[in-house]
Amino acid sequence: MAKKELENQAEELEQTLQKQLDLLKKDSEDWLKVGGAVLAGGLLAYSIVKMTKRKKNRKTAKALEVLEREGLLDEEIKEKLSKPQKSTFWPSLGQRLLLVGFALAQEKLLKKLIAPEDAEAAEKGE
């Protein structure tokens, strides 16, 4: 009887293990799809940035070549054209926050300006 129970228990454990493996395979397929999509998006973004940078470098090289041919190229102009531009996220964020602040202030002021009129209208209506 103990042998039969052990065999039943072993069979149940195998079935449980099989169910867990099937569930793991299903979950891993979902993660693999998400990972593939993220990887493809990253590669696409990288290639776009690379292409635009290359295009900008070509334009800069042409401009430097034309200026040199014309004899207008000096060290200051060359440095300004060839120096990489640093763009930051913070100025645009500051501008957005300023606009949000203006919108909130405008809303509060309008409520205060309109509120006394509403109070008078309510008194007349009573």
MMTF fields as JSON, N, C-alpha, C and O atoms, coordinates in Angstrom:
{
  "mmtfVersion": "1.0.0",
  "mmtfProducer": "UNKNOWN",
  "numBonds": 503,
  "numAtoms": 504,
  "numGroups": 126,
  "numChains": 1,
  "numModels": 1,
  "chainsPerModel": [1],
  "groupsPerChain": [126],
  "chainIdList": ["A"],
  "bondAtomList": [4, 2, 8, 6, 12, 10, 16, 14, 20, 18, 24, 22, 28, 26, 32, 30, 36, 34, 40, 38, 44, 42, 48, 46, 52, 50, 56, 54, 60, 58, 64, 62, 68, 66, 72, 70, 76, 74, 80, 78, 84, 82, 88, 86, 92, 90, 96, 94, 100, 98, 104, 102, 108, 106, 112, 110, 116, 114, 120, 118, 124, 122, 128, 126, 132, 130, 136, 134, 140, 138, 144, 142, 148, 146, 152, 150, 156, 154, 160, 158, 164, 162, 168, 166, 172, 170, 176, 174, 180, 178, 184, 182, 188, 186, 192, 190, 196, 194, 200, 198, 204, 202, 208, 206, 212, 210, 216, 214, 220, 218, 224, 222, 228, 226, 232, 230, 236, 234, 240, 238, 244, 242, 248, 246, 252, 250, 256, 254, 260, 258, 264, 262, 268, 266, 272, 270, 276, 274, 280, 278, 284, 282, 288, 286, 292, 290, 296, 294, 300, 298, 304, 302, 308, 306, 312, 310, 316, 314, 320, 318, 324, 322, 328, 326, 332, 330, 336, 334, 340, 338, 344, 342, 348, 346, 352, 350, 356, 354, 360, 358, 364, 362, 368, 366, 372, 370, 376, 374, 380, 378, 384, 382, 388, 386, 392, 390, 396, 394, 400, 398, 404, 402, 408, 406, 412, 410, 416, 414, 420, 418, 424, 422, 428, 426, 432, 430, 436, 434, 440, 438, 444, 442, 448, 446, 452, 450, 456, 454, 460, 458, 464, 462, 468, 466, 472, 470, 476, 474, 480, 478, 484, 482, 488, 486, 492, 490, 496, 494, 500, 498],
  "bondOrderList": [1, 1, 1, 1, 1, 1, 1, 1, 1, 1, 1, 1, 1, 1, 1, 1, 1, 1, 1, 1, 1, 1, 1, 1, 1, 1, 1, 1, 1, 1, 1, 1, 1, 1, 1, 1, 1, 1, 1, 1, 1, 1, 1, 1, 1, 1, 1, 1, 1, 1, 1, 1, 1, 1, 1, 1, 1, 1, 1, 1, 1, 1, 1, 1, 1, 1, 1, 1, 1, 1, 1, 1, 1, 1, 1, 1, 1, 1, 1, 1, 1, 1, 1, 1, 1, 1, 1, 1, 1, 1, 1, 1, 1, 1, 1, 1, 1, 1, 1, 1, 1, 1, 1, 1, 1, 1, 1, 1, 1, 1, 1, 1, 1, 1, 1, 1, 1, 1, 1, 1, 1, 1, 1, 1, 1],
  "groupList": [{"groupName": "MET", "atomNameList": ["N", "CA", "C", "O"], "elementList": ["N", "C", "C", "O"], "formalChargeList": [0, 0, 0, 0], "bondAtomList": [1, 0, 2, 1, 3, 2], "bondOrderList": [1, 1, 2], "singleLetterCode": "M", "chemCompType": "L-PEPTIDE LINKING"}, {"groupName": "ALA", "atomNameList": ["N", "CA", "C", "O"], "elementList": ["N", "C", "C", "O"], "formalChargeList": [0, 0, 0, 0], "bondAtomList": [1, 0, 2, 1, 3, 2], "bondOrderList": [1, 1, 2], "singleLetterCode": "A", "chemCompType": "L-PEPTIDE LINKING"}, {"groupName": "LYS", "atomNameList": ["N", "CA", "C", "O"], "elementList": ["N", "C", "C", "O"], "formalChargeList": [0, 0, 0, 0], "bondAtomList": [1, 0, 2, 1, 3, 2], "bondOrderList": [1, 1, 2], "singleLetterCode": "K", "chemCompType": "L-PEPTIDE LINKING"}, {"groupName": "GLU", "atomNameList": ["N", "CA", "C", "O"], "elementList": ["N", "C", "C", "O"], "formalChargeList": [0, 0, 0, 0], "bondAtomList": [1, 0, 2, 1, 3, 2], "bondOrderList": [1, 1, 2], "singleLetterCode": "E", "chemCompType": "L-PEPTIDE LINKING"}, {"groupName": "LEU", "atomNameList": ["N", "CA", "C", "O"], "elementList": ["N", "C", "C", "O"], "formalChargeList": [0, 0, 0, 0], "bondAtomList": [1, 0, 2, 1, 3, 2], "bondOrderList": [1, 1, 2], "singleLetterCode": "L", "chemCompType": "L-PEPTIDE LINKING"}, {"groupName": "ASN", "atomNameList": ["N", "CA", "C", "O"], "elementList": ["N", "C", "C", "O"], "formalChargeList": [0, 0, 0, 0], "bondAtomList": [1, 0, 2, 1, 3, 2], "bondOrderList": [1, 1, 2], "singleLetterCode": "N", "chemCompType": "L-PEPTIDE LINKING"}, {"groupName": "GLN", "atomNameList": ["N", "CA", "C", "O"], "elementList": ["N", "C", "C", "O"], "formalChargeList": [0, 0, 0, 0], "bondAtomList": [1, 0, 2, 1, 3, 2], "bondOrderList": [1, 1, 2], "singleLetterCode": "Q", "chemCompType": "L-PEPTIDE LINKING"}, {"groupName": "THR", "atomNameList": ["N", "CA", "C", "O"], "elementList": ["N", "C", "C", "O"], "formalChargeList": [0, 0, 0, 0], "bondAtomList": [1, 0, 2, 1, 3, 2], "bondOrderList": [1, 1, 2], "singleLetterCode": "T", "chemCompType": "L-PEPTIDE LINKING"}, {"groupName": "ASP", "atomNameList": ["N", "CA", "C", "O"], "elementList": ["N", "C", "C", "O"], "formalChargeList": [0, 0, 0, 0], "bondAtomList": [1, 0, 2, 1, 3, 2], "bondOrderList": [1, 1, 2], "singleLetterCode": "D", "chemCompType": "L-PEPTIDE LINKING"}, {"groupName": "SER", "atomNameList": ["N", "CA", "C", "O"], "elementList": ["N", "C", "C", "O"], "formalChargeList": [0, 0, 0, 0], "bondAtomList": [1, 0, 2, 1, 3, 2], "bondOrderList": [1, 1, 2], "singleLetterCode": "S", "chemCompType": "L-PEPTIDE LINKING"}, {"groupName": "TRP", "atomNameList": ["N", "CA", "C", "O"], "elementList": ["N", "C", "C", "O"], "formalChargeList": [0, 0, 0, 0], "bondAtomList": [1, 0, 2, 1, 3, 2], "bondOrderList": [1, 1, 2], "singleLetterCode": "W", "chemCompType": "L-PEPTIDE LINKING"}, {"groupName": "VAL", "atomNameList": ["N", "CA", "C", "O"], "elementList": ["N", "C", "C", "O"], "formalChargeList": [0, 0, 0, 0], "bondAtomList": [1, 0, 2, 1, 3, 2], "bondOrderList": [1, 1, 2], "singleLetterCode": "V", "chemCompType": "L-PEPTIDE LINKING"}, {"groupName": "GLY", "atomNameList": ["N", "CA", "C", "O"], "elementList": ["N", "C", "C", "O"], "formalChargeList": [0, 0, 0, 0], "bondAtomList": [1, 0, 2, 1, 3, 2], "bondOrderList": [1, 1, 2], "singleLetterCode": "G", "chemCompType": "PEPTIDE LINKING"}, {"groupName": "TYR", "atomNameList": ["N", "CA", "C", "O"], "elementList": ["N", "C", "C", "O"], "formalChargeList": [0, 0, 0, 0], "bondAtomList": [1, 0, 2, 1, 3, 2], "bondOrderList": [1, 1, 2], "singleLetterCode": "Y", "chemCompType": "L-PEPTIDE LINKING"}, {"groupName": "ILE", "atomNameList": ["N", "CA", "C", "O"], "elementList": ["N", "C", "C", "O"], "formalChargeList": [0, 0, 0, 0], "bondAtomList": [1, 0, 2, 1, 3, 2], "bondOrderList": [1, 1, 2], "singleLetterCode": "I", "chemCompType": "L-PEPTIDE LINKING"}, {"groupName": "ARG", "atomNameList": ["N", "CA", "C", "O"], "elementList": ["N", "C", "C", "O"], "formalChargeList": [0, 0, 0, 0], "bondAtomList": [1, 0, 2, 1, 3, 2], "bondOrderList": [1, 1, 2], "singleLetterCode": "R", "chemCompType": "L-PEPTIDE LINKING"}, {"groupName": "PRO", "atomNameList": ["N", "CA", "C", "O"], "elementList": ["N", "C", "C", "O"], "formalChargeList": [0, 0, 0, 0], "bondAtomList": [1, 0, 2, 1, 3, 2], "bondOrderList": [1, 1, 2], "singleLetterCode": "P", "chemCompType": "L-PEPTIDE LINKING"}, {"groupName": "PHE", "atomNameList": ["N", "CA", "C", "O"], "elementList": ["N", "C", "C", "O"], "formalChargeList": [0, 0, 0, 0], "bondAtomList": [1, 0, 2, 1, 3, 2], "bondOrderList": [1, 1, 2], "singleLetterCode": "F", "chemCompType": "L-PEPTIDE LINKING"}],
  "groupTypeList": [0, 1, 2, 2, 3, 4, 3, 5, 6, 1, 3, 3, 4, 3, 6, 7, 4, 6, 2, 6, 4, 8, 4, 4, 2, 2, 8, 9, 3, 8, 10, 4, 2, 11, 12, 12, 1, 11, 4, 1, 12, 12, 4, 4, 1, 13, 9, 14, 11, 2, 0, 7, 2, 15, 2, 2, 5, 15, 2, 7, 1, 2, 1, 4, 3, 11, 4, 3, 15, 3, 12, 4, 4, 8, 3, 3, 14, 2, 3, 2, 4, 9, 2, 16, 6, 2, 9, 7, 17, 10, 16, 9, 4, 12, 6, 15, 4, 4, 4, 11, 12, 17, 1, 4, 1, 6, 3, 2, 4, 4, 2, 2, 4, 14, 1, 16, 3, 8, 1, 3, 1, 1, 3, 2, 12, 3],
  "groupIdList": [1, 2, 3, 4, 5, 6, 7, 8, 9, 10, 11, 12, 13, 14, 15, 16, 17, 18, 19, 20, 21, 22, 23, 24, 25, 26, 27, 28, 29, 30, 31, 32, 33, 34, 35, 36, 37, 38, 39, 40, 41, 42, 43, 44, 45, 46, 47, 48, 49, 50, 51, 52, 53, 54, 55, 56, 57, 58, 59, 60, 61, 62, 63, 64, 65, 66, 67, 68, 69, 70, 71, 72, 73, 74, 75, 76, 77, 78, 79, 80, 81, 82, 83, 84, 85, 86, 87, 88, 89, 90, 91, 92, 93, 94, 95, 96, 97, 98, 99, 100, 101, 102, 103, 104, 105, 106, 107, 108, 109, 110, 111, 112, 113, 114, 115, 116, 117, 118, 119, 120, 121, 122, 123, 124, 125, 126],
  "secStructList": [7, 2, 2, 2, 2, 2, 2, 2, 2, 2, 2, 2, 2, 2, 2, 2, 2, 2, 2, 2, 2, 2, 2, 2, 2, 2, 2, 2, 2, 2, 2, 2, 2, 2, 2, 2, 2, 2, 2, 2, 2, 2, 2, 2, 2, 2, 2, 2, 2, 2, 2, 2, 2, 2, 2, 2, 2, 2, 2, 2, 2, 2, 2, 2, 2, 2, 2, 2, 2, 2, 6, 7, 7, 7, 2, 2, 2, 2, 2, 2, 2, 2, 1, 7, 7, 7, 7, 7, 1, 2, 2, 2, 2, 2, 2, 2, 2, 2, 2, 2, 2, 2, 2, 2, 2, 2, 2, 2, 2, 2, 2, 2, 2, 2, 2, 2, 2, 2, 2, 2, 2, 2, 2, 2, 2, 7],
  "xCoordList": [0.81, 0.0, 0.862, 0.514, 1.941, 2.828, 3.466, 3.691, 3.759, 4.364, 3.366, 3.743, 2.124, 1.069, 0.872, 0.716, 0.883, 0.736, 1.912, 1.735, 3.115, 4.305, 4.236, 4.622, 3.745, 3.613, 2.584, 2.801, 1.459, 0.434, 0.983, 0.748, 1.716, 2.301, 3.334, 3.395, 4.133, 5.127, 4.429, 4.878, 3.329, 2.579, 1.979, 2.004, 1.438, 0.885, 1.971, 1.753, 3.132, 4.245, 4.7, 5.01, 4.738, 5.118, 4.103, 4.476, 2.825, 1.79, 1.903, 1.774, 2.144, 2.303, 3.514, 3.458, 4.601, 5.813, 5.562, 6.027, 4.838, 4.527, 3.67, 3.893, 2.689, 1.851, 2.684, 2.505, 3.6, 4.458, 5.372, 5.591, 5.9, 6.76, 5.971, 6.468, 4.739, 3.908, 3.605, 3.647, 3.3, 3.027, 4.271, 4.175, 5.433, 6.689, 6.975, 7.42, 6.721, 6.933, 6.019, 6.448, 4.77, 3.82, 4.243, 4.216, 4.637, 5.083, 6.36, 6.517, 7.268, 8.526, 8.297, 9.04, 7.285, 6.961, 6.513, 6.908, 5.693, 5.236, 6.419, 6.54, 7.283, 8.452, 9.38, 9.978, 9.499, 10.354, 9.802, 10.563, 8.479, 7.864, 8.09, 8.44, 7.89, 8.094, 9.559, 9.86, 10.456, 11.886, 12.28, 13.073, 11.737, 12.02, 11.517, 12.196, 10.334, 9.782, 10.635, 10.9, 11.06, 11.909, 13.245, 13.744, 13.817, 15.091, 14.955, 15.815, 13.891, 13.673, 13.488, 14.026, 12.741, 12.556, 13.87, 14.139, 14.671, 15.97, 16.894, 17.567, 16.927, 17.755, 17.276, 18.085, 15.97, 15.417, 15.784, 16.2, 15.634, 15.979, 17.473, 17.86, 18.3, 19.739, 20.112, 20.938, 19.502, 19.83, 19.362, 20.049, 18.201, 17.727, 18.679, 19.028, 19.095, 20.026, 21.341, 21.92, 21.809, 23.076, 22.985, 23.908, 21.853, 21.691, 21.627, 22.248, 20.888, 20.773, 22.106, 22.445, 22.856, 24.165, 25.106, 25.848, 25.077, 25.932, 25.574, 26.458, 24.268, 23.804, 24.292, 24.726, 24.219, 24.67, 26.173, 26.649, 26.92, 28.371, 28.732, 29.684, 27.986, 28.248, 28.0, 28.794, 26.9, 26.595, 27.661, 28.054, 28.128, 29.173, 30.457, 31.13, 30.802, 32.02, 31.924, 32.906, 30.769, 30.588, 30.719, 31.355, 30.11, 30.189, 31.628, 32.074, 32.352, 33.76, 34.568, 35.441, 34.28, 34.992, 34.744, 35.676, 33.492, 33.145, 33.801, 34.359, 33.735, 34.36, 35.866, 36.463, 36.476, 37.916, 38.274, 39.264, 37.463, 37.69, 37.583, 38.34, 36.626, 36.411, 37.406, 37.505, 38.13, 39.119, 38.516, 39.139, 37.331, 36.649, 36.765, 36.238, 37.436, 37.507, 38.633, 39.794, 38.272, 39.284, 39.009, 38.029, 39.852, 39.74, 38.433, 37.842, 37.986, 36.766, 35.539, 34.711, 35.434, 34.309, 34.389, 33.38, 35.589, 35.763, 35.353, 34.708, 35.722, 35.369, 33.866, 33.285, 33.227, 31.781, 31.026, 30.03, 31.499, 30.805, 31.049, 30.157, 32.252, 32.587, 32.32, 32.294, 32.122, 31.853, 30.455, 29.497, 30.316, 28.974, 28.067, 28.487, 26.833, 25.846, 25.298, 24.97, 25.208, 24.658, 23.215, 22.944, 22.314, 20.917, 20.534, 20.962, 19.73, 19.328, 17.817, 17.092, 17.375, 15.954, 15.373, 14.178, 16.205, 15.72, 15.114, 14.091, 15.682, 15.019, 13.593, 12.692, 13.381, 12.024, 11.106, 9.928, 11.636, 10.842, 10.477, 9.35, 11.419, 11.151, 10.081, 9.218, 10.14, 9.123, 7.749, 6.753, 7.695, 6.409, 5.845, 4.65, 6.705, 6.253, 5.766, 4.794, 6.43, 5.999, 4.611, 3.768, 4.361, 3.045, 1.967, 0.843, 2.31, 1.357, 1.056, -0.091, 2.079, 1.877, 0.973, 0.091, 1.193, 0.311, -1.124, -2.052, -1.318, -2.668, -3.356, -4.534, -2.628, -3.212, -3.54, -4.594, -2.626, -2.873, -4.086, -4.916, -4.186, -5.317, -6.628, -7.621, -6.622, -7.836, -8.252, -9.432, -7.293, -7.619, -8.104, -9.039, -7.455, -7.88, -9.272, -10.083, -9.55, -10.876, -11.941, -13.038, -11.632, -12.598, -12.867, -14.008, -11.796, -11.968, -12.741, -13.549, -12.481, -13.177, -14.649, -15.508, -14.927, -16.29, -17.08, -18.298, -16.439, -17.127, -17.93, -19.068, -17.423, -18.257, -19.51, -20.563, -19.429, -20.597, -21.64, -22.838, -21.198, -22.101, -22.8, -23.976, -22.065, -22.643, -23.747, -24.793, -23.497, -24.511, -25.735, -26.868, -25.507, -26.617, -27.423, -28.648, -26.786, -27.487, -28.332, -29.438, -27.813, -28.582, -29.817, -30.883, -29.69, -30.813, -31.869, -33.063, -31.433, -32.338, -33.131, -34.212, -32.622, -33.315, -34.484, -35.151],
  "yCoordList": [-1.184, 0.0, 1.26, 2.243, 1.243, 2.387, 2.612, 3.75, 1.496, 1.61, 2.242, 3.072, 1.855, 2.391, 3.889, 4.675, 4.274, 5.692, 6.5, 7.61, 5.943, 6.632, 6.806, 7.851, 5.786, 5.878, 6.94, 7.713, 6.98, 7.997, 9.408, 10.347, 9.51, 10.799, 11.223, 12.394, 10.282, 10.579, 11.02, 11.948, 10.345, 10.699, 12.108, 12.892, 12.417, 13.753, 14.823, 15.895, 14.521, 15.464, 15.692, 16.818, 14.621, 14.753, 15.612, 16.449, 15.397, 16.197, 17.676, 18.578, 17.895, 19.268, 19.923, 21.081, 19.177, 19.693, 20.006, 21.026, 19.143, 19.363, 20.621, 21.402, 20.809, 22.01, 23.266, 24.278, 23.192, 24.343, 24.653, 25.819, 23.627, 23.837, 24.444, 25.33, 23.968, 24.524, 26.001, 26.831, 26.315, 27.696, 28.561, 29.696, 28.034, 28.758, 29.014, 30.101, 28.019, 28.197, 29.285, 30.114, 29.285, 30.284, 31.681, 32.623, 31.813, 33.108, 33.562, 34.743, 32.63, 33.005, 33.438, 34.275, 32.885, 33.329, 34.782, 35.566, 35.145, 36.531, 37.465, 38.52, 37.064, 37.889, 37.988, 39.036, 36.915, 36.926, 37.884, 38.606, 37.895, 38.821, 40.267, 41.116, 40.543, 41.899, 42.306, 43.42, 41.41, 41.692, 41.935, 42.832, 41.146, 41.334, 42.677, 43.351, 43.066, 44.36, 45.512, 46.483, 45.396, 46.426, 46.495, 47.583, 45.354, 45.312, 45.916, 46.687, 45.577, 46.129, 47.643, 48.367, 48.126, 49.565, 50.271, 51.349, 49.673, 50.253, 50.319, 51.327, 49.25, 49.242, 50.273, 50.933, 50.407, 51.391, 52.806, 53.622, 53.097, 54.418, 54.694, 55.8, 53.701, 53.856, 54.148, 55.02, 53.417, 53.624, 55.001, 55.639, 55.467, 56.801, 57.878, 58.806, 57.747, 58.727, 58.698, 59.745, 57.509, 57.366, 58.016, 58.707, 57.786, 58.35, 59.873, 60.54, 60.428, 61.884, 62.515, 63.597, 61.843, 62.362, 62.351, 63.309, 61.274, 61.165, 62.248, 62.844, 62.5, 63.512, 64.898, 65.701, 65.17, 66.451, 66.602, 67.679, 65.526, 65.577, 65.863, 66.596, 65.295, 65.553, 67.021, 67.646, 67.569, 68.975, 69.881, 70.87, 69.552, 70.345, 70.274, 71.286, 69.069, 68.909, 69.711, 70.332, 69.711, 70.495, 71.988, 72.719, 72.431, 73.847, 74.257, 75.321, 73.409, 73.7, 73.753, 74.606, 72.854, 72.804, 74.083, 74.659, 74.514, 75.73, 76.953, 77.796, 77.05, 78.183, 78.198, 79.263, 77.031, 76.954, 77.372, 78.069, 76.943, 77.306, 78.818, 79.41, 79.426, 80.861, 81.671, 82.887, 81.012, 81.697, 82.369, 83.248, 81.973, 82.569, 81.737, 82.122, 80.625, 79.708, 80.114, 80.193, 80.37, 80.587, 79.614, 78.87, 79.62, 78.637, 78.775, 77.772, 79.996, 80.214, 79.636, 78.964, 79.901, 79.378, 77.855, 77.162, 77.347, 75.886, 75.223, 74.174, 75.825, 75.259, 75.302, 74.345, 76.414, 76.536, 75.522, 74.956, 75.292, 74.358, 72.896, 72.057, 72.605, 71.208, 70.791, 69.599, 71.759, 71.444, 70.855, 71.433, 69.716, 69.121, 69.995, 70.552, 70.106, 70.898, 70.056, 68.882, 70.661, 69.958, 70.399, 71.567, 69.478, 69.788, 69.153, 68.045, 69.863, 69.351, 69.268, 69.893, 68.5, 68.279, 69.352, 69.642, 69.939, 70.816, 72.128, 72.535, 72.824, 74.073, 73.85, 74.608, 72.836, 72.599, 72.187, 72.542, 71.449, 71.066, 72.302, 72.42, 73.216, 74.452, 75.286, 75.862, 75.348, 76.102, 75.467, 76.172, 74.167, 73.473, 73.701, 73.949, 73.615, 73.857, 75.292, 75.539, 76.232, 77.616, 77.774, 78.471, 77.134, 77.206, 76.549, 77.043, 75.445, 74.792, 75.697, 75.791, 76.36, 77.304, 78.45, 78.851, 78.981, 80.041, 79.56, 80.284, 78.364, 77.822, 77.655, 77.983, 77.148, 76.989, 78.332, 78.494, 79.3, 80.628, 81.268, 81.882, 81.124, 81.693, 81.071, 81.772, 79.759, 79.074, 79.566, 79.821, 79.701, 80.147, 81.598, 81.95, 82.432, 83.83, 83.956, 84.753, 83.176, 83.232, 82.776, 83.335, 81.783, 81.324, 82.417, 82.619, 83.136, 84.203, 85.377, 86.01, 85.658, 86.771, 86.455, 87.327, 85.226, 84.827, 84.547, 84.73, 84.12, 83.757, 84.908, 84.667, 86.151, 87.231, 87.486, 87.788, 87.375, 87.564, 86.48, 86.763, 85.267, 84.167, 84.375, 84.046, 84.926, 85.171, 86.227, 86.1, 87.28, 88.317, 87.765, 88.084, 86.945, 86.352, 85.439, 85.388, 84.734, 83.837, 84.637, 84.224, 85.79, 86.619, 87.2, 87.26, 87.625, 88.188, 87.137, 87.436, 85.923, 84.826, 84.382, 83.811, 84.631, 84.173, 84.977, 84.695],
  "zCoordList": [0.0, 0.0, 0.0, -0.654, 0.699, 0.758, -0.607, -1.019, -1.314, -2.636, -3.612, -4.44, -3.514, -4.385, -4.127, -5.061, -2.835, -2.494, -3.016, -3.518, -2.897, -3.403, -4.917, -5.441, -5.622, -7.071, -7.445, -8.377, -6.718, -6.965, -6.702, -7.462, -5.603, -5.252, -6.303, -6.677, -6.773, -7.81, -9.098, -9.771, -9.431, -10.639, -10.509, -11.458, -9.317, -9.088, -9.179, -9.742, -8.622, -8.684, -10.125, -10.514, -10.909, -12.316, -13.074, -13.897, -12.787, -13.449, -13.04, -13.868, -11.752, -11.266, -11.914, -12.33, -11.996, -12.624, -14.101, -14.608, -14.778, -16.185, -16.368, -17.293, -15.478, -15.549, -15.311, -15.99, -14.338, -14.053, -15.234, -15.562, -15.866, -17.032, -18.189, -18.884, -18.398, -19.46, -19.19, -20.099, -17.927, -17.553, -17.732, -18.198, -17.368, -17.528, -19.003, -19.371, -19.846, -21.286, -21.83, -22.632, -21.401, -21.871, -21.426, -22.217, -20.152, -19.644, -20.334, -20.643, -20.575, -21.213, -22.659, -23.171, -23.326, -24.678, -24.66, -25.523, -23.687, -23.572, -23.312, -23.935, -22.386, -22.083, -23.284, -23.528, -24.019, -25.202, -26.25, -26.895, -26.424, -27.377, -26.946, -27.765, -25.661, -25.153, -25.302, -25.733, -24.949, -25.083, -26.527, -26.813, -27.437, -28.854, -29.352, -30.127, -28.913, -29.321, -28.779, -29.488, -27.526, -26.94, -27.667, -27.953, -27.962, -28.676, -30.066, -30.491, -30.776, -32.114, -32.048, -32.886, -31.069, -30.902, -30.593, -31.121, -29.752, -29.416, -30.617, -30.835, -31.396, -32.599, -33.615, -34.268, -33.745, -34.663, -34.224, -35.047, -32.948, -32.43, -32.607, -32.984, -32.339, -32.489, -33.933, -34.204, -34.862, -36.27, -36.749, -37.547, -36.272, -36.662, -36.153, -36.883, -34.897, -34.334, -35.089, -35.38, -35.403, -36.132, -37.516, -37.947, -38.213, -39.551, -39.507, -40.334, -38.558, -38.48, -38.097, -38.575, -37.24, -36.852, -38.054, -38.272, -38.829, -40.006, -41.023, -41.638, -41.197, -42.127, -41.682, -42.508, -40.389, -39.859, -40.06, -40.42, -39.829, -40.001, -41.454, -41.722, -42.389, -43.807, -44.141, -44.844, -43.635, -43.889, -43.288, -43.906, -42.098, -41.451, -42.249, -42.447, -42.711, -43.504, -44.799, -45.206, -45.453, -46.678, -46.397, -47.156, -45.302, -44.947, -44.661, -45.089, -43.937, -43.659, -44.949, -45.107, -45.856, -47.134, -47.947, -48.507, -48.004, -48.754, -48.115, -48.817, -46.795, -46.112, -46.319, -46.478, -46.318, -46.52, -47.944, -48.167, -48.899, -50.299, -50.508, -51.277, -49.807, -49.93, -49.109, -49.272, -48.241, -47.415, -46.197, -45.602, -45.826, -44.674, -43.407, -42.363, -43.484, -42.34, -41.407, -41.807, -40.154, -39.127, -37.979, -38.017, -36.983, -35.894, -35.116, -34.716, -34.901, -34.127, -34.843, -34.227, -36.134, -36.908, -36.989, -36.858, -37.205, -37.292, -35.983, -35.993, -34.861, -33.551, -33.329, -32.818, -33.713, -33.535, -34.376, -33.927, -35.597, -36.475, -36.101, -36.227, -35.646, -35.378, -33.932, -33.627, -33.047, -31.643, -31.51, -32.026, -30.829, -30.693, -29.845, -28.83, -30.27, -29.544, -28.4, -28.574, -27.253, -26.098, -25.904, -25.624, -26.052, -25.79, -24.469, -24.148, -23.717, -22.41, -22.327, -23.101, -21.391, -21.162, -20.247, -20.313, -19.395, -18.348, -18.827, -18.275, -19.826, -20.233, -20.727, -20.37, -21.529, -22.01, -20.857, -20.844, -19.904, -18.736, -17.923, -17.441, -17.77, -17.044, -17.721, -17.059, -19.045, -19.773, -19.601, -19.439, -19.636, -19.467, -18.071, -17.91, -17.067, -15.698, -15.53, -14.816, -16.179, -16.114, -16.721, -16.157, -17.865, -18.487, -17.631, -17.555, -16.994, -16.095, -14.909, -14.472, -14.39, -13.279, -13.68, -12.921, -14.881, -15.368, -15.497, -15.136, -16.0, -16.166, -14.814, -14.671, -13.831, -12.496, -11.859, -11.244, -12.01, -11.446, -12.113, -11.442, -13.426, -14.144, -13.667, -13.471, -13.482, -13.019, -11.638, -11.402, -10.727, -9.37, -9.366, -8.647, -10.179, -10.231, -10.826, -10.354, -11.855, -12.448, -11.462, -11.43, -10.67, -9.658, -8.638, -8.221, -8.23, -7.251, -7.841, -7.161, -9.11, -9.744, -9.991, -9.862, -10.341, -10.654, -9.376, -9.365, -8.327, -7.083, -6.484, -6.083, -6.39, -5.827, -6.661, -6.098, -7.956, -8.804, -8.54, -8.512, -8.35, -8.045, -6.712, -6.561, -5.736, -4.424, -4.513, -3.877, -5.316, -5.488, -6.202, -5.842, -7.206, -7.957, -7.044, -7.16, -6.162, -5.247, -4.266, -3.918, -3.812, -2.889, -3.564, -2.952, -4.807, -5.523, -5.819, -5.851, -6.033, -6.341, -5.128, -5.278, -3.927, -2.717, -2.366, -1.37]
}
